[in-house]
Amino acid sequence: LFFANRFLAVSAFVALLGILFILIVYSVFPFGDGTVMRMDLYHQYGPLFAELYDRVVEGKSLLYSWESGGGSSFLGNYFNYLSSPFTVLIFLFDKADISFAITALVIVKCMASAVTFTYYLKASQKRHSYVSAAFGVFYAFCAYFLAYYWNIMWIDGMILLPLIVLGIERLINTGKGALYTGALAVLLLSNYYMGYMACIFSVLYFLAYFLMTAKPRPEKSGEKLTTREKYSAKNLMRHPFLNRCARFAGFSLLAGGLCAVTLLPTYFLLRGSSATSDSFPTTFESYFTIFDFLTSHLSALETTIRSSGDDVLPNIYCGVLPLLLVPLYLINRHISLREKAVYIVLLLFLLFSFDNNAMNFIWHAFHFPNDLPFRFSYMYCFLVLVMAFRGLCRMRDIAYKDIVFVALGWLLYVIVAQKFMTTKMSEISIYVTIAFLILWCGLLLCLQKSGFKKSVLAFAVIAMCF
């Protein structure tokens, strides 16, 4: 079993090395007295973890708390911040070390994100190698994680999204919805907010994947049906799209029903929250230009945390390698035009969602966030990395000159971007991106050359990824 999934372990190990390296640089536990607790994790979530620790160890009720203000519902705080299955890890630590327990949670969730994406590539794309392990690390360290790791409950969305998507694919391919139902239910239980966004994405991906894989319905020769028989429920359910829509709706409702015991109390508790008092925007606004949006794909950027100020851009960086591979994927004539069109439409829809205030309002549960914008941007990273990986798997169909031209195109863009830098960029961003473009271009050219040993190239990919 381990050997069949060995590259899941590789992905987790490289992610662990990466985050431990960061902790060493910043003298964070276990390499110093620092912790990952900052902003809300320091003054809000951390104390709630400590209170949960006390309540469980001392056998107190989870319903109500007198620890904050004049008292408030602890159940609402639990379902909002603490109900992740990973939370159980804090009980491996002493109460005095709760901040170190939270550091461990961040580490484990980072590794889990890498593992689930690598597993998605193994199960969906039928690829299991050092390269798929590297892409798992790209996903785990995307800019969304770098910006919002301290919103520790949101990372469960990153972890479970690949499993939800894989479950949708299995549902369409085989009609079986166990994985989709289970993954969505766990996410709704972990954090209803991320679960809400995952429900929107699930509908989009269900339609997209069905369009990518749909085949013409075979007509039965000699079959003659009356009008009543033709439009009967039994005959309609034979239609592939209607059948899968019914199954998708049923399994989605089942996932919600499994979590109703947590979702309903949370809903009624939140009705009195200021976050539910916003009204739908009456005018449409744009947040950024396409040129500035493209700069968010470059390396070594400052992450976006605030909703105010200049250059409020989504956190969508997921490595420089996808910058080369996505255009190569799009120009590959051996990949179906329908598949490429569907992926592009999905990306454009997410781009529109980032840029339009009304769509942002809808994605954020009919609320304009107080800072921490674009809280669903990891979904964009997921799609970009899947497209990039599919492009890499078909590199044999790409000519050397295509790789060079794409690299030169991006180099030209980076040089132009240096003239029109956003506040998220610096000179380091420019030169680090250029360096990685050259290095990855060289590695892709080596991949095209059959004389190189696969083991050497695999090690180079992992080393570059780190």
mmCIF file of N, CA and C in Angstrom, residues 2 9 17 45 66 72 74 80 83 112 121 175 178 193 234 238 271-272 276 322 348-349 351 364 374 383 417 420 437:
data_model
loop_
_atom_site.group_PDB
_atom_site.id
_atom_site.type_symbol
_atom_site.label_atom_id
_atom_site.label_comp_id
_atom_site.label_asym_id
_atom_site.label_seq_id
_atom_site.Cartn_x
_atom_site.Cartn_y
_atom_site.Cartn_z
ATOM 1 N N PHE A 2 1.927 1.220 0.810
ATOM 2 C CA PHE A 2 2.804 2.384 0.853
ATOM 3 C C PHE A 2 3.506 2.575 -0.488
ATOM 4 N N ALA A 9 3.947 10.304 -0.052
ATOM 5 C CA ALA A 9 4.902 10.517 1.041
ATOM 6 C C ALA A 9 6.001 11.481 0.621
ATOM 7 N N LEU A 17 9.866 19.683 4.568
ATOM 8 C CA LEU A 17 11.182 20.336 4.479
ATOM 9 C C LEU A 17 11.025 21.827 4.204
ATOM 10 N N TYR A 45 -8.344 33.312 17.361
ATOM 11 C CA TYR A 45 -8.430 31.858 17.247
ATOM 12 C C TYR A 45 -7.602 31.151 18.322
ATOM 13 N N TRP A 66 -18.568 32.039 29.230
ATOM 14 C CA TRP A 66 -18.554 33.305 29.960
ATOM 15 C C TRP A 66 -17.192 33.965 29.866
ATOM 16 N N SER A 72 -21.188 34.529 25.601
ATOM 17 C CA SER A 72 -21.594 34.334 24.208
ATOM 18 C C SER A 72 -21.660 32.841 23.923
ATOM 19 N N PHE A 74 -20.496 29.571 22.740
ATOM 20 C CA PHE A 74 -19.244 28.911 22.371
ATOM 21 C C PHE A 74 -19.475 27.972 21.194
ATOM 22 N N ASN A 80 -17.432 27.763 13.799
ATOM 23 C CA ASN A 80 -16.833 28.754 12.911
ATOM 24 C C ASN A 80 -15.322 28.599 12.807
ATOM 25 N N SER A 83 -13.901 23.429 14.457
ATOM 26 C CA SER A 83 -14.509 22.116 14.233
ATOM 27 C C SER A 83 -13.770 21.256 13.209
ATOM 28 N N ALA A 112 -0.819 18.112 4.378
ATOM 29 C CA ALA A 112 -2.041 17.457 3.903
ATOM 30 C C ALA A 112 -2.500 18.039 2.565
ATOM 31 N N LEU A 121 -3.916 13.961 -8.633
ATOM 32 C CA LEU A 121 -3.213 13.704 -9.892
ATOM 33 C C LEU A 121 -3.055 12.205 -10.129
ATOM 34 N N GLY A 175 -21.104 7.176 -11.567
ATOM 35 C CA GLY A 175 -22.369 7.318 -10.850
ATOM 36 C C GLY A 175 -22.244 7.183 -9.350
ATOM 37 N N ALA A 178 -19.848 8.529 -3.222
ATOM 38 C CA ALA A 178 -19.403 8.409 -1.831
ATOM 39 C C ALA A 178 -18.284 9.400 -1.513
ATOM 40 N N TYR A 193 -18.126 28.191 5.999
ATOM 41 C CA TYR A 193 -17.810 29.293 5.085
ATOM 42 C C TYR A 193 -17.063 28.774 3.859
ATOM 43 N N LYS A 234 -38.867 7.850 -15.857
ATOM 44 C CA LYS A 234 -37.969 6.719 -16.082
ATOM 45 C C LYS A 234 -37.119 6.923 -17.320
ATOM 46 N N ARG A 238 -32.744 8.172 -18.089
ATOM 47 C CA ARG A 238 -31.772 7.484 -18.939
ATOM 48 C C ARG A 238 -30.836 8.465 -19.618
ATOM 49 N N ARG A 271 -27.323 34.895 12.230
ATOM 50 C CA ARG A 271 -28.341 35.876 11.815
ATOM 51 C C ARG A 271 -28.207 37.180 12.581
ATOM 52 N N GLY A 272 -27.626 37.110 13.772
ATOM 53 C CA GLY A 272 -27.432 38.326 14.557
ATOM 54 C C GLY A 272 -26.071 38.948 14.379
ATOM 55 N N THR A 276 -23.873 39.621 8.358
ATOM 56 C CA THR A 276 -25.045 39.236 7.561
ATOM 57 C C THR A 276 -25.933 40.428 7.223
ATOM 58 N N PRO A 322 4.160 26.779 -13.889
ATOM 59 C CA PRO A 322 2.866 26.857 -14.583
ATOM 60 C C PRO A 322 2.772 27.995 -15.591
ATOM 61 N N LEU A 348 -11.648 32.167 -16.631
ATOM 62 C CA LEU A 348 -12.199 33.493 -16.899
ATOM 63 C C LEU A 348 -13.343 33.825 -15.944
ATOM 64 N N PHE A 349 -14.131 32.820 -15.598
ATOM 65 C CA PHE A 349 -15.217 33.052 -14.645
ATOM 66 C C PHE A 349 -14.655 33.437 -13.276
ATOM 67 N N LEU A 351 -11.696 34.796 -12.778
ATOM 68 C CA LEU A 351 -11.130 36.131 -12.955
ATOM 69 C C LEU A 351 -12.224 37.192 -12.827
ATOM 70 N N HIS A 364 -18.495 35.492 -1.270
ATOM 71 C CA HIS A 364 -18.212 35.625 0.164
ATOM 72 C C HIS A 364 -19.492 35.588 0.999
ATOM 73 N N PHE A 374 -10.699 37.990 -1.596
ATOM 74 C CA PHE A 374 -10.524 36.873 -2.528
ATOM 75 C C PHE A 374 -10.229 35.571 -1.776
ATOM 76 N N LEU A 383 -6.964 24.984 -10.496
ATOM 77 C CA LEU A 383 -7.212 24.814 -11.924
ATOM 78 C C LEU A 383 -5.954 25.066 -12.747
ATOM 79 N N ALA A 417 6.608 44.650 -17.203
ATOM 80 C CA ALA A 417 6.002 44.804 -15.879
ATOM 81 C C ALA A 417 6.912 45.564 -14.926
ATOM 82 N N PHE A 420 6.007 49.056 -14.942
ATOM 83 C CA PHE A 420 4.699 49.391 -14.369
ATOM 84 C C PHE A 420 4.443 48.535 -13.140
ATOM 85 N N LEU A 437 12.255 31.481 -14.682
ATOM 86 C CA LEU A 437 11.834 31.243 -16.067
ATOM 87 C C LEU A 437 12.949 30.594 -16.877
#
